[in-house]
mmCIF file with all atom_site columns, C-alpha atoms in Angstrom:
data_model
loop_
_atom_site.group_PDB
_atom_site.id
_atom_site.type_symbol
_atom_site.label_atom_id
_atom_site.label_alt_id
_atom_site.label_comp_id
_atom_site.label_asym_id
_atom_site.label_entity_id
_atom_site.label_seq_id
_atom_site.pdbx_PDB_ins_code
_atom_site.Cartn_x
_atom_site.Cartn_y
_atom_site.Cartn_z
_atom_site.occupancy
_atom_site.B_iso_or_equiv
_atom_site.pdbx_formal_charge
_atom_site.auth_seq_id
_atom_site.auth_comp_id
_atom_site.auth_asym_id
_atom_site.auth_atom_id
_atom_site.pdbx_PDB_model_num
ATOM 1   C CA . UNK J 1 1   ? 135.036 126.109 -58.370 1.00 80.00 ? 604 UNK J CA 1
ATOM 2   C CA . UNK J 1 2   ? 133.576 128.184 -55.572 1.00 86.00 ? 605 UNK J CA 1
ATOM 3   C CA . UNK J 1 3   ? 135.124 128.808 -52.157 1.00 89.00 ? 606 UNK J CA 1
ATOM 4   C CA . UNK J 1 4   ? 133.278 125.932 -50.487 1.00 91.00 ? 607 UNK J CA 1
ATOM 5   C CA . UNK J 1 5   ? 134.312 123.426 -53.165 1.00 89.00 ? 608 UNK J CA 1
ATOM 6   C CA . UNK J 1 6   ? 137.900 124.620 -52.907 1.00 89.00 ? 609 UNK J CA 1
ATOM 7   C CA . UNK J 1 7   ? 137.824 124.255 -49.111 1.00 91.00 ? 610 UNK J CA 1
ATOM 8   C CA . UNK J 1 8   ? 136.451 120.727 -49.505 1.00 92.00 ? 611 UNK J CA 1
ATOM 9   C CA . UNK J 1 9   ? 139.260 119.852 -51.931 1.00 91.00 ? 612 UNK J CA 1
ATOM 10  C CA . UNK J 1 10  ? 141.807 121.261 -49.505 1.00 92.00 ? 613 UNK J CA 1
ATOM 11  C CA . UNK J 1 11  ? 140.339 119.448 -46.489 1.00 94.00 ? 614 UNK J CA 1
ATOM 12  C CA . UNK J 1 12  ? 140.043 116.157 -48.345 1.00 92.00 ? 615 UNK J CA 1
ATOM 13  C CA . UNK J 1 13  ? 143.509 116.117 -49.894 1.00 93.00 ? 616 UNK J CA 1
ATOM 14  C CA . UNK J 1 14  ? 146.044 118.268 -48.003 1.00 94.00 ? 617 UNK J CA 1
ATOM 15  C CA . UNK J 1 15  ? 147.286 115.514 -45.676 1.00 93.00 ? 618 UNK J CA 1
ATOM 16  C CA . UNK J 1 16  ? 147.343 112.885 -48.419 1.00 91.00 ? 619 UNK J CA 1
ATOM 17  C CA . UNK J 1 17  ? 149.252 115.172 -50.803 1.00 94.00 ? 620 UNK J CA 1
ATOM 18  C CA . UNK J 1 18  ? 151.681 116.171 -48.065 1.00 93.00 ? 621 UNK J CA 1
ATOM 19  C CA . UNK J 1 19  ? 152.421 112.496 -47.375 1.00 91.00 ? 622 UNK J CA 1
ATOM 20  C CA . UNK J 1 20  ? 152.994 111.876 -51.078 1.00 89.00 ? 623 UNK J CA 1
ATOM 21  C CA . UNK J 1 21  ? 155.330 114.844 -51.528 1.00 90.00 ? 624 UNK J CA 1
ATOM 22  C CA . UNK J 1 22  ? 157.109 113.874 -48.289 1.00 90.00 ? 625 UNK J CA 1
ATOM 23  C CA . UNK J 1 23  ? 157.753 110.437 -49.755 1.00 86.00 ? 626 UNK J CA 1
ATOM 24  C CA . UNK J 1 24  ? 159.315 112.141 -52.775 1.00 83.00 ? 627 UNK J CA 1
ATOM 25  C CA . UNK J 1 25  ? 161.377 114.728 -50.907 1.00 83.00 ? 628 UNK J CA 1
ATOM 26  C CA . UNK J 1 26  ? 162.094 113.102 -47.548 1.00 84.00 ? 629 UNK J CA 1
ATOM 27  C CA . UNK J 1 27  ? 161.495 116.421 -45.766 1.00 86.00 ? 630 UNK J CA 1
ATOM 28  C CA . UNK J 1 28  ? 158.138 116.866 -44.017 1.00 90.00 ? 631 UNK J CA 1
ATOM 29  C CA . UNK J 1 29  ? 158.302 120.656 -43.660 1.00 90.00 ? 632 UNK J CA 1
ATOM 30  C CA . UNK J 1 30  ? 159.362 121.028 -47.268 1.00 90.00 ? 633 UNK J CA 1
ATOM 31  C CA . UNK J 1 31  ? 156.491 118.790 -48.334 1.00 91.00 ? 634 UNK J CA 1
ATOM 32  C CA . UNK J 1 32  ? 153.987 120.885 -46.369 1.00 94.00 ? 635 UNK J CA 1
ATOM 33  C CA . UNK J 1 33  ? 155.354 124.092 -47.886 1.00 93.00 ? 636 UNK J CA 1
ATOM 34  C CA . UNK J 1 34  ? 155.199 122.684 -51.420 1.00 93.00 ? 637 UNK J CA 1
ATOM 35  C CA . UNK J 1 35  ? 151.620 121.466 -51.022 1.00 94.00 ? 638 UNK J CA 1
ATOM 36  C CA . UNK J 1 36  ? 150.599 124.775 -49.468 1.00 94.00 ? 639 UNK J CA 1
ATOM 37  C CA . UNK J 1 37  ? 152.168 126.647 -52.382 1.00 93.00 ? 640 UNK J CA 1
ATOM 38  C CA . UNK J 1 38  ? 150.367 124.342 -54.810 1.00 94.00 ? 641 UNK J CA 1
ATOM 39  C CA . UNK J 1 39  ? 147.045 125.183 -53.163 1.00 94.00 ? 642 UNK J CA 1
ATOM 40  C CA . UNK J 1 40  ? 147.826 128.907 -53.386 1.00 93.00 ? 643 UNK J CA 1
ATOM 41  C CA . UNK J 1 41  ? 148.367 128.438 -57.113 1.00 92.00 ? 644 UNK J CA 1
ATOM 42  C CA . UNK J 1 42  ? 145.232 126.288 -57.358 1.00 92.00 ? 645 UNK J CA 1
ATOM 43  C CA . UNK J 1 43  ? 143.185 129.099 -55.838 1.00 91.00 ? 646 UNK J CA 1
ATOM 44  C CA . UNK J 1 44  ? 144.386 131.373 -58.642 1.00 89.00 ? 647 UNK J CA 1
ATOM 45  C CA . UNK J 1 45  ? 143.314 128.743 -61.189 1.00 88.00 ? 648 UNK J CA 1
ATOM 46  C CA . UNK J 1 46  ? 140.106 127.611 -59.497 1.00 85.00 ? 649 UNK J CA 1
ATOM 47  C CA . UNK J 1 47  ? 137.960 128.337 -62.565 1.00 86.00 ? 650 UNK J CA 1
ATOM 48  C CA . UNK J 1 48  ? 140.089 125.987 -64.632 1.00 85.00 ? 651 UNK J CA 1
ATOM 49  C CA . UNK J 1 49  ? 140.132 123.421 -61.809 1.00 82.00 ? 652 UNK J CA 1
ATOM 50  C CA . UNK J 1 50  ? 136.354 123.258 -61.891 1.00 81.00 ? 653 UNK J CA 1
ATOM 51  C CA . UNK J 1 51  ? 136.518 122.057 -65.501 1.00 85.00 ? 654 UNK J CA 1
ATOM 52  C CA . UNK J 1 52  ? 139.048 119.261 -65.048 1.00 85.00 ? 655 UNK J CA 1
ATOM 53  C CA . UNK J 1 53  ? 138.166 115.750 -63.934 1.00 84.00 ? 656 UNK J CA 1
ATOM 54  C CA . UNK J 1 54  ? 140.758 115.363 -61.135 1.00 87.00 ? 657 UNK J CA 1
ATOM 55  C CA . UNK J 1 55  ? 141.687 118.673 -59.499 1.00 90.00 ? 658 UNK J CA 1
ATOM 56  C CA . UNK J 1 56  ? 143.697 116.836 -56.838 1.00 89.00 ? 659 UNK J CA 1
ATOM 57  C CA . UNK J 1 57  ? 146.000 115.502 -59.555 1.00 89.00 ? 660 UNK J CA 1
ATOM 58  C CA . UNK J 1 58  ? 146.571 119.072 -60.741 1.00 91.00 ? 661 UNK J CA 1
ATOM 59  C CA . UNK J 1 59  ? 147.507 120.131 -57.198 1.00 92.00 ? 662 UNK J CA 1
ATOM 60  C CA . UNK J 1 60  ? 149.764 117.055 -56.785 1.00 91.00 ? 663 UNK J CA 1
ATOM 61  C CA . UNK J 1 61  ? 151.616 117.819 -60.023 1.00 90.00 ? 664 UNK J CA 1
ATOM 62  C CA . UNK J 1 62  ? 151.999 121.454 -59.032 1.00 92.00 ? 665 UNK J CA 1
ATOM 63  C CA . UNK J 1 63  ? 153.310 120.500 -55.566 1.00 93.00 ? 666 UNK J CA 1
ATOM 64  C CA . UNK J 1 64  ? 155.809 118.124 -57.133 1.00 90.00 ? 667 UNK J CA 1
ATOM 65  C CA . UNK J 1 65  ? 156.991 120.815 -59.545 1.00 90.00 ? 668 UNK J CA 1
ATOM 66  C CA . UNK J 1 66  ? 157.340 123.291 -56.676 1.00 91.00 ? 669 UNK J CA 1
ATOM 67  C CA . UNK J 1 67  ? 159.472 120.733 -54.809 1.00 88.00 ? 670 UNK J CA 1
ATOM 68  C CA . UNK J 1 68  ? 161.699 120.185 -57.851 1.00 84.00 ? 671 UNK J CA 1
ATOM 69  C CA . UNK J 1 69  ? 162.093 123.932 -58.374 1.00 84.00 ? 672 UNK J CA 1
ATOM 70  C CA . UNK J 1 70  ? 163.036 124.458 -54.746 1.00 78.00 ? 673 UNK J CA 1
ATOM 71  C CA . UNK J 1 71  ? 165.545 121.618 -54.880 1.00 75.00 ? 674 UNK J CA 1
ATOM 72  C CA . UNK J 1 72  ? 167.128 123.074 -58.015 1.00 72.00 ? 675 UNK J CA 1
ATOM 73  C CA . UNK J 1 73  ? 167.341 126.493 -56.387 1.00 72.00 ? 676 UNK J CA 1
ATOM 74  C CA . UNK J 1 74  ? 169.088 124.986 -53.367 1.00 64.00 ? 677 UNK J CA 1
ATOM 75  C CA . UNK J 1 75  ? 171.539 123.101 -55.552 1.00 61.00 ? 678 UNK J CA 1
ATOM 76  C CA . UNK J 1 76  ? 172.318 126.228 -57.576 1.00 62.00 ? 679 UNK J CA 1
ATOM 77  C CA . UNK J 1 77  ? 172.798 128.490 -54.612 1.00 61.00 ? 680 UNK J CA 1
ATOM 78  C CA . UNK J 1 78  ? 175.048 127.659 -51.726 1.00 50.00 ? 681 UNK J CA 1
ATOM 79  C CA . UNK J 1 79  ? 173.462 127.417 -48.325 1.00 48.00 ? 682 UNK J CA 1
ATOM 80  C CA . UNK J 1 80  ? 174.873 129.238 -45.347 1.00 52.00 ? 683 UNK J CA 1
ATOM 81  C CA . UNK J 1 81  ? 177.187 126.729 -43.602 1.00 52.00 ? 684 UNK J CA 1
ATOM 82  C CA . UNK J 1 82  ? 175.624 127.455 -40.214 1.00 53.00 ? 685 UNK J CA 1
ATOM 83  C CA . UNK J 1 83  ? 172.151 126.759 -41.587 1.00 52.00 ? 686 UNK J CA 1
ATOM 84  C CA . UNK J 1 84  ? 173.305 123.624 -43.384 1.00 51.00 ? 687 UNK J CA 1
ATOM 85  C CA . UNK J 1 85  ? 174.774 122.201 -40.176 1.00 55.00 ? 688 UNK J CA 1
ATOM 86  C CA . UNK J 1 86  ? 171.784 123.066 -37.993 1.00 56.00 ? 689 UNK J CA 1
ATOM 87  C CA . UNK J 1 87  ? 169.681 120.086 -36.922 1.00 58.00 ? 690 UNK J CA 1
ATOM 88  C CA . UNK J 1 88  ? 166.341 119.737 -38.641 1.00 58.00 ? 691 UNK J CA 1
ATOM 89  C CA . UNK J 1 89  ? 163.256 120.160 -36.552 1.00 54.00 ? 692 UNK J CA 1
ATOM 90  C CA . UNK J 1 90  ? 160.617 117.474 -37.025 1.00 54.00 ? 693 UNK J CA 1
ATOM 91  C CA . UNK J 1 91  ? 157.113 118.474 -36.058 1.00 52.00 ? 694 UNK J CA 1
ATOM 92  C CA . UNK J 1 92  ? 155.506 115.056 -36.175 1.00 56.00 ? 695 UNK J CA 1
ATOM 93  C CA . UNK J 1 93  ? 156.689 111.852 -34.546 1.00 58.00 ? 696 UNK J CA 1
ATOM 94  C CA . UNK J 1 94  ? 157.252 109.269 -37.250 1.00 64.00 ? 697 UNK J CA 1
ATOM 95  C CA . UNK J 1 95  ? 157.329 105.548 -36.688 1.00 74.00 ? 698 UNK J CA 1
ATOM 96  C CA . UNK J 1 96  ? 160.466 103.573 -37.506 1.00 76.00 ? 699 UNK J CA 1
ATOM 97  C CA . UNK J 1 97  ? 158.748 101.756 -40.392 1.00 76.00 ? 700 UNK J CA 1
ATOM 98  C CA . UNK J 1 98  ? 157.683 105.032 -41.982 1.00 74.00 ? 701 UNK J CA 1
ATOM 99  C CA . UNK J 1 99  ? 161.174 106.472 -41.636 1.00 79.00 ? 702 UNK J CA 1
ATOM 100 C CA . UNK J 1 100 ? 162.710 103.312 -43.105 1.00 81.00 ? 703 UNK J CA 1
ATOM 101 C CA . UNK J 1 101 ? 160.393 103.371 -46.132 1.00 83.00 ? 704 UNK J CA 1
ATOM 102 C CA . UNK J 1 102 ? 161.044 107.054 -46.839 1.00 83.00 ? 705 UNK J CA 1
ATOM 103 C CA . UNK J 1 103 ? 164.801 106.543 -46.458 1.00 84.00 ? 706 UNK J CA 1
ATOM 104 C CA . UNK J 1 104 ? 164.673 103.573 -48.824 1.00 86.00 ? 707 UNK J CA 1
ATOM 105 C CA . UNK J 1 105 ? 162.534 105.508 -51.325 1.00 86.00 ? 708 UNK J CA 1
ATOM 106 C CA . UNK J 1 106 ? 165.159 108.274 -51.397 1.00 88.00 ? 709 UNK J CA 1
ATOM 107 C CA . UNK J 1 107 ? 167.721 105.740 -52.613 1.00 90.00 ? 710 UNK J CA 1
ATOM 108 C CA . UNK J 1 108 ? 165.649 104.717 -55.641 1.00 90.00 ? 711 UNK J CA 1
ATOM 109 C CA . UNK J 1 109 ? 165.937 106.368 -59.040 1.00 91.00 ? 712 UNK J CA 1
ATOM 110 C CA . UNK J 1 110 ? 163.504 109.279 -59.332 1.00 89.00 ? 713 UNK J CA 1
ATOM 111 C CA . UNK J 1 111 ? 161.288 107.604 -61.957 1.00 91.00 ? 714 UNK J CA 1
ATOM 112 C CA . UNK J 1 112 ? 160.832 104.479 -59.836 1.00 91.00 ? 715 UNK J CA 1
ATOM 113 C CA . UNK J 1 113 ? 160.213 106.518 -56.687 1.00 90.00 ? 716 UNK J CA 1
ATOM 114 C CA . UNK J 1 114 ? 157.610 108.659 -58.445 1.00 88.00 ? 717 UNK J CA 1
ATOM 115 C CA . UNK J 1 115 ? 155.825 105.615 -59.882 1.00 90.00 ? 718 UNK J CA 1
ATOM 116 C CA . UNK J 1 116 ? 155.714 103.891 -56.482 1.00 89.00 ? 719 UNK J CA 1
ATOM 117 C CA . UNK J 1 117 ? 154.450 106.988 -54.686 1.00 87.00 ? 720 UNK J CA 1
ATOM 118 C CA . UNK J 1 118 ? 151.792 107.749 -57.283 1.00 87.00 ? 721 UNK J CA 1
ATOM 119 C CA . UNK J 1 119 ? 150.598 104.141 -57.411 1.00 87.00 ? 722 UNK J CA 1
ATOM 120 C CA . UNK J 1 120 ? 150.791 103.086 -53.769 1.00 84.00 ? 723 UNK J CA 1
ATOM 121 C CA . UNK J 1 121 ? 150.352 106.360 -51.885 1.00 81.00 ? 724 UNK J CA 1
ATOM 122 C CA . UNK J 1 122 ? 148.223 108.343 -54.316 1.00 82.00 ? 725 UNK J CA 1
ATOM 123 C CA . UNK J 1 123 ? 146.266 105.217 -55.358 1.00 82.00 ? 726 UNK J CA 1
ATOM 124 C CA . UNK J 1 124 ? 146.526 106.080 -59.044 1.00 85.00 ? 727 UNK J CA 1
ATOM 125 C CA . UNK J 1 125 ? 146.027 103.301 -61.585 1.00 88.00 ? 728 UNK J CA 1
ATOM 126 C CA . UNK J 1 126 ? 148.919 102.493 -63.895 1.00 92.00 ? 729 UNK J CA 1
ATOM 127 C CA . UNK J 1 127 ? 147.164 104.076 -66.889 1.00 91.00 ? 730 UNK J CA 1
ATOM 128 C CA . UNK J 1 128 ? 146.734 107.377 -65.019 1.00 87.00 ? 731 UNK J CA 1
ATOM 129 C CA . UNK J 1 129 ? 150.385 107.363 -63.981 1.00 88.00 ? 732 UNK J CA 1
ATOM 130 C CA . UNK J 1 130 ? 151.418 106.749 -67.588 1.00 90.00 ? 733 UNK J CA 1
ATOM 131 C CA . UNK J 1 131 ? 149.290 109.671 -68.731 1.00 87.00 ? 734 UNK J CA 1
ATOM 132 C CA . UNK J 1 132 ? 150.612 111.867 -65.886 1.00 83.00 ? 735 UNK J CA 1
ATOM 133 C CA . UNK J 1 133 ? 154.234 110.979 -66.638 1.00 84.00 ? 736 UNK J CA 1
ATOM 134 C CA . UNK J 1 134 ? 153.859 110.998 -70.426 1.00 87.00 ? 737 UNK J CA 1
ATOM 135 C CA . UNK J 1 135 ? 155.202 107.447 -70.725 1.00 91.00 ? 738 UNK J CA 1
ATOM 136 C CA . UNK J 1 136 ? 153.796 104.146 -72.032 1.00 94.00 ? 739 UNK J CA 1
ATOM 137 C CA . UNK J 1 137 ? 151.891 101.895 -69.613 1.00 93.00 ? 740 UNK J CA 1
ATOM 138 C CA . UNK J 1 138 ? 154.592 99.231  -69.982 1.00 95.00 ? 741 UNK J CA 1
ATOM 139 C CA . UNK J 1 139 ? 157.243 101.692 -68.820 1.00 95.00 ? 742 UNK J CA 1
ATOM 140 C CA . UNK J 1 140 ? 155.242 102.481 -65.689 1.00 93.00 ? 743 UNK J CA 1
ATOM 141 C CA . UNK J 1 141 ? 154.769 98.761  -64.993 1.00 95.00 ? 744 UNK J CA 1
ATOM 142 C CA . UNK J 1 142 ? 158.517 98.189  -65.389 1.00 95.00 ? 745 UNK J CA 1
ATOM 143 C CA . UNK J 1 143 ? 159.310 101.097 -63.045 1.00 93.00 ? 746 UNK J CA 1
ATOM 144 C CA . UNK J 1 144 ? 156.872 99.741  -60.474 1.00 93.00 ? 747 UNK J CA 1
ATOM 145 C CA . UNK J 1 145 ? 158.292 96.233  -60.714 1.00 94.00 ? 748 UNK J CA 1
ATOM 146 C CA . UNK J 1 146 ? 161.915 97.357  -60.502 1.00 94.00 ? 749 UNK J CA 1
ATOM 147 C CA . UNK J 1 147 ? 161.098 99.886  -57.801 1.00 91.00 ? 750 UNK J CA 1
ATOM 148 C CA . UNK J 1 148 ? 159.317 97.306  -55.637 1.00 92.00 ? 751 UNK J CA 1
ATOM 149 C CA . UNK J 1 149 ? 162.201 94.866  -55.999 1.00 93.00 ? 752 UNK J CA 1
ATOM 150 C CA . UNK J 1 150 ? 164.796 97.512  -55.136 1.00 92.00 ? 753 UNK J CA 1
ATOM 151 C CA . UNK J 1 151 ? 162.691 98.818  -52.244 1.00 88.00 ? 754 UNK J CA 1
ATOM 152 C CA . UNK J 1 152 ? 162.297 95.307  -50.836 1.00 90.00 ? 755 UNK J CA 1
ATOM 153 C CA . UNK J 1 153 ? 166.073 94.778  -50.942 1.00 90.00 ? 756 UNK J CA 1
ATOM 154 C CA . UNK J 1 154 ? 166.757 98.136  -49.305 1.00 88.00 ? 757 UNK J CA 1
ATOM 155 C CA . UNK J 1 155 ? 164.225 97.479  -46.547 1.00 86.00 ? 758 UNK J CA 1
ATOM 156 C CA . UNK J 1 156 ? 165.580 93.951  -46.029 1.00 86.00 ? 759 UNK J CA 1
ATOM 157 C CA . UNK J 1 157 ? 169.117 95.339  -45.725 1.00 82.00 ? 760 UNK J CA 1
ATOM 158 C CA . UNK J 1 158 ? 167.877 97.914  -43.223 1.00 66.00 ? 761 UNK J CA 1
ATOM 159 C CA . UNK J 1 159 ? 166.326 95.262  -40.969 1.00 67.00 ? 762 UNK J CA 1
ATOM 160 C CA . UNK J 1 160 ? 169.349 92.983  -41.141 1.00 62.00 ? 763 UNK J CA 1
ATOM 161 C CA . UNK J 1 161 ? 171.618 95.814  -39.911 1.00 56.00 ? 764 UNK J CA 1
ATOM 162 C CA . UNK J 1 162 ? 169.343 96.723  -36.997 1.00 52.00 ? 765 UNK J CA 1
#
């Protein structure tokens, strides 16, 4: 993969991948950092990326793994109380529907959340998700079905309290 092809991959997928990782983490700045780190790693592996069918999937998986590693590091180490109590700065204005969906997604089990994000936000077919997750197609379908049902209930509860 040459520099131009890499730039095209970055331009075509950075925003989409950031939105997907944001849906998983619930933190926009963290999502941007994870996707940026994934692209730094992708640059180091660009020769290998040129041989795989879906380089964006490689970057998505890497970004997700970066997010998980960061979360584990935060859980292991204690944050400075002043930093933990500081308000978060949001750089982009998000609509109430978007915020409600992300908040509801955070309440789902990780497997369901991942399946929903990969299927509905990343537009991956069920078979690709199964391959990506290392699970049978039926398991992915069950996670999607249960996740949709739980998400619908959470969103319904959110609108009834408003």
